[in-house]
């Protein structure tokens, strides 16, 4: 009986550490009346996500601040790389959980406790799951680059959120509206879909 328990435990641990079978790859950029179109903030970022453990973000060069950012997470290890000056920093996540996070409204993060706030559960690569979890209502959305969309609408922490998806439920844009003022439109473009192993 003891051997059966040990074998079952080892198999369960091994299954928990199995590499994800898919990777999401997206290109994301911010469009907002408050953000100049030629600014660094409006430049596209390429993002990759595979499960909770593997994340990567590639930014455009920010020559004004001397940064060309690359972030690679293989939890608990995280590397922040500046490709302009060829420097890097390695960080080890202290835990207790080892989940890479990619919050869409990440500018609101001031401490580790902030990750528990409902708005910060809205993450790149997990948009649809978030909107389903908060009970979003669906309606016909506007045309986006000439294509019809489905609008998923929800109010979270006094912020109106709208996710626009294709008919196949592929996320295309997220709009956050606070106090009646449009904060911005984060445009997604899924690059050649998700990869499967």
Short mmCIF file of C-alpha atoms in Angstrom, two decimals:
data_model
loop_
_atom_site.label_atom_id
_atom_site.label_comp_id
_atom_site.label_asym_id
_atom_site.label_seq_id
_atom_site.Cartn_x
_atom_site.Cartn_y
_atom_site.Cartn_z
CA UNK A 1 0.00 0.00 0.00
CA UNK A 2 2.84 2.37 0.86
CA UNK A 3 4.49 1.76 -2.55
CA UNK A 4 1.21 2.48 -4.36
CA UNK A 5 0.89 5.81 -2.50
CA UNK A 6 4.48 6.77 -3.35
CA UNK A 7 4.03 5.93 -7.04
CA UNK A 8 0.74 7.87 -7.15
CA UNK A 9 2.34 10.88 -5.44
CA UNK A 10 5.36 10.92 -7.78
CA UNK A 11 3.07 10.67 -10.83
CA UNK A 12 0.90 13.51 -9.55
CA UNK A 13 3.95 15.72 -8.97
CA UNK A 14 5.31 14.84 -12.40
CA UNK A 15 1.98 15.65 -14.07
CA UNK A 16 1.82 19.00 -12.27
CA UNK A 17 5.22 19.96 -13.69
CA UNK A 18 4.48 18.84 -17.25
CA UNK A 19 5.20 21.48 -19.89
CA UNK A 20 2.13 23.18 -21.38
CA UNK A 21 0.93 21.80 -24.70
CA UNK A 22 0.11 25.19 -26.22
CA UNK A 23 1.68 28.62 -26.37
CA UNK A 24 -0.24 31.82 -27.08
CA UNK A 25 1.59 34.43 -29.13
CA UNK A 26 0.14 37.93 -29.49
CA UNK A 27 1.03 41.42 -30.52
CA UNK A 28 -0.42 44.17 -28.33
CA UNK A 29 -0.40 47.94 -28.61
CA UNK A 30 -2.15 50.82 -26.86
CA UNK A 31 -4.40 53.28 -28.64
CA UNK A 32 -5.68 56.18 -26.55
CA UNK A 33 -6.39 59.89 -27.04
CA UNK A 34 -3.87 60.48 -24.22
CA UNK A 35 -1.05 58.56 -25.94
CA UNK A 36 0.72 60.07 -28.98
CA UNK A 37 0.78 57.58 -31.87
CA UNK A 38 4.55 57.83 -32.31
CA UNK A 39 5.37 57.47 -28.59
CA UNK A 40 7.00 54.42 -27.00
CA UNK A 41 3.76 53.66 -25.12
CA UNK A 42 1.92 53.23 -28.44
CA UNK A 43 4.51 50.85 -29.93
CA UNK A 44 3.58 47.17 -30.23
CA UNK A 45 4.74 44.56 -27.74
CA UNK A 46 5.04 40.90 -28.63
CA UNK A 47 3.89 38.57 -25.88
CA UNK A 48 4.13 34.83 -25.44
CA UNK A 49 2.42 32.74 -22.77
CA UNK A 50 2.47 29.01 -22.06
CA UNK A 51 0.55 28.00 -18.96
CA UNK A 52 1.37 29.62 -15.61
CA UNK A 53 5.10 29.08 -15.76
CA UNK A 54 6.37 30.49 -19.06
CA UNK A 55 5.94 34.11 -20.21
CA UNK A 56 7.90 36.41 -22.50
CA UNK A 57 7.44 40.08 -23.45
CA UNK A 58 9.43 41.81 -26.18
CA UNK A 59 9.19 45.60 -26.29
CA UNK A 60 10.13 48.04 -29.05
CA UNK A 61 13.27 50.14 -28.42
CA UNK A 62 12.72 53.13 -26.11
CA UNK A 63 15.70 55.21 -27.22
CA UNK A 64 14.61 58.20 -25.12
CA UNK A 65 15.18 56.15 -21.94
CA UNK A 66 17.91 53.86 -23.31
CA UNK A 67 15.89 50.66 -22.97
CA UNK A 68 15.00 47.86 -25.37
CA UNK A 69 13.19 45.58 -22.96
CA UNK A 70 12.90 41.82 -23.01
CA UNK A 71 11.34 39.93 -20.09
CA UNK A 72 11.57 36.14 -19.91
CA UNK A 73 9.88 34.14 -17.15
CA UNK A 74 10.42 30.45 -16.50
CA UNK A 75 9.03 30.47 -12.97
CA UNK A 76 10.55 30.82 -10.47
CA UNK A 77 13.31 32.36 -12.62
CA UNK A 78 12.78 35.73 -14.32
CA UNK A 79 15.25 37.58 -16.54
CA UNK A 80 14.95 41.26 -17.45
CA UNK A 81 17.16 42.13 -20.41
CA UNK A 82 18.04 45.51 -21.92
CA UNK A 83 19.02 44.74 -25.49
CA UNK A 84 20.31 48.30 -26.08
CA UNK A 85 23.11 48.22 -23.51
CA UNK A 86 23.33 44.41 -23.39
CA UNK A 87 22.69 44.12 -19.66
CA UNK A 88 20.44 41.68 -17.82
CA UNK A 89 19.11 41.06 -14.36
CA UNK A 90 18.09 37.66 -12.96
CA UNK A 91 15.40 37.50 -10.29
CA UNK A 92 14.15 34.45 -8.40
CA UNK A 93 10.48 34.57 -7.42
CA UNK A 94 10.35 33.92 -3.65
CA UNK A 95 6.99 32.14 -3.94
CA UNK A 96 4.99 30.62 -2.35
CA UNK A 97 3.29 30.30 -5.75
CA UNK A 98 5.24 30.39 -8.97
CA UNK A 99 2.89 31.85 -11.54
CA UNK A 100 3.94 34.29 -14.20
CA UNK A 101 1.39 37.09 -14.39
CA UNK A 102 0.66 39.36 -17.36
CA UNK A 103 -2.00 41.83 -16.12
CA UNK A 104 -3.49 44.10 -18.77
CA UNK A 105 -3.95 46.94 -16.29
CA UNK A 106 -0.48 46.41 -14.80
CA UNK A 107 0.20 50.10 -14.23
CA UNK A 108 -1.99 49.79 -11.10
CA UNK A 109 0.45 47.41 -9.38
CA UNK A 110 2.17 48.94 -6.36
CA UNK A 111 2.70 45.83 -4.20
CA UNK A 112 2.34 42.05 -4.23
CA UNK A 113 -1.08 42.40 -2.56
CA UNK A 114 -2.33 44.36 -5.59
CA UNK A 115 -2.28 41.13 -7.61
CA UNK A 116 -5.33 40.01 -5.61
CA UNK A 117 -7.47 42.92 -6.84
CA UNK A 118 -10.22 41.87 -9.28
CA UNK A 119 -9.06 44.21 -12.09
CA UNK A 120 -5.58 42.70 -12.03
CA UNK A 121 -7.02 39.25 -12.74
CA UNK A 122 -7.55 40.48 -16.32
CA UNK A 123 -4.42 39.11 -18.02
CA UNK A 124 -3.04 38.90 -21.52
CA UNK A 125 -3.77 35.48 -22.98
CA UNK A 126 -6.60 34.90 -20.49
CA UNK A 127 -9.03 37.66 -21.40
CA UNK A 128 -12.00 35.48 -22.31
CA UNK A 129 -11.75 33.40 -19.13
CA UNK A 130 -11.76 36.61 -17.04
CA UNK A 131 -14.85 38.01 -18.79
CA UNK A 132 -16.68 34.69 -18.37
CA UNK A 133 -15.73 34.58 -14.66
CA UNK A 134 -17.17 38.06 -14.00
CA UNK A 135 -20.41 37.26 -15.85
CA UNK A 136 -19.91 39.55 -18.83
CA UNK A 137 -22.86 40.22 -21.12
CA UNK A 138 -22.46 39.60 -24.85
CA UNK A 139 -23.73 41.80 -27.64
CA UNK A 140 -22.88 42.66 -31.21
CA UNK A 141 -19.69 44.71 -31.24
CA UNK A 142 -18.38 47.35 -33.63
CA UNK A 143 -16.37 46.66 -36.75
CA UNK A 144 -12.67 46.43 -35.95
CA UNK A 145 -10.36 46.72 -38.96
CA UNK A 146 -13.39 45.96 -41.10
CA UNK A 147 -14.29 42.75 -39.27
CA UNK A 148 -17.38 42.20 -37.09
CA UNK A 149 -16.81 41.63 -33.38
CA UNK A 150 -18.63 40.34 -30.32
CA UNK A 151 -18.61 42.72 -27.33
CA UNK A 152 -18.27 41.16 -23.86
CA UNK A 153 -19.13 43.85 -21.26
CA UNK A 154 -18.63 43.85 -17.50
CA UNK A 155 -18.23 46.33 -14.65
CA UNK A 156 -15.41 45.54 -12.21
CA UNK A 157 -14.32 47.86 -9.37
CA UNK A 158 -16.22 50.84 -10.87
CA UNK A 159 -14.50 50.33 -14.23
CA UNK A 160 -16.48 49.40 -17.32
CA UNK A 161 -14.58 46.80 -19.33
CA UNK A 162 -15.29 45.67 -22.86
CA UNK A 163 -13.60 42.77 -24.61
CA UNK A 164 -14.01 42.62 -28.37
CA UNK A 165 -13.55 39.18 -29.90
CA UNK A 166 -13.91 37.66 -33.33
CA UNK A 167 -16.79 35.27 -34.00
CA UNK A 168 -14.32 32.48 -33.13
CA UNK A 169 -13.83 34.17 -29.71
CA UNK A 170 -10.28 35.29 -30.42
CA UNK A 171 -9.57 38.45 -28.35
CA UNK A 172 -8.97 41.55 -30.47
CA UNK A 173 -9.26 44.53 -28.10
CA UNK A 174 -9.94 45.52 -24.50
CA UNK A 175 -11.46 48.89 -23.61
CA UNK A 176 -11.37 50.21 -20.03
CA UNK A 177 -13.69 53.10 -19.13
CA UNK A 178 -13.42 54.77 -15.73
CA UNK A 179 -15.69 57.60 -14.54
CA UNK A 180 -17.02 58.00 -18.06
CA UNK A 181 -13.56 58.72 -19.53
CA UNK A 182 -12.14 56.21 -21.97
CA UNK A 183 -8.78 55.07 -20.65
CA UNK A 184 -7.59 53.38 -23.77
CA UNK A 185 -7.93 50.62 -26.26
CA UNK A 186 -5.49 47.75 -26.04
CA UNK A 187 -5.45 46.13 -29.44
CA UNK A 188 -4.56 42.46 -29.72
CA UNK A 189 -3.55 40.64 -32.79
CA UNK A 190 -3.11 36.91 -32.46
CA UNK A 191 -0.09 35.98 -34.53
CA UNK A 192 -0.75 32.75 -36.42
CA UNK A 193 -2.93 31.48 -33.59
CA UNK A 194 -1.78 29.35 -30.70
CA UNK A 195 1.00 26.85 -31.10
CA UNK A 196 0.48 23.25 -30.07
CA UNK A 197 3.16 20.73 -29.24
#
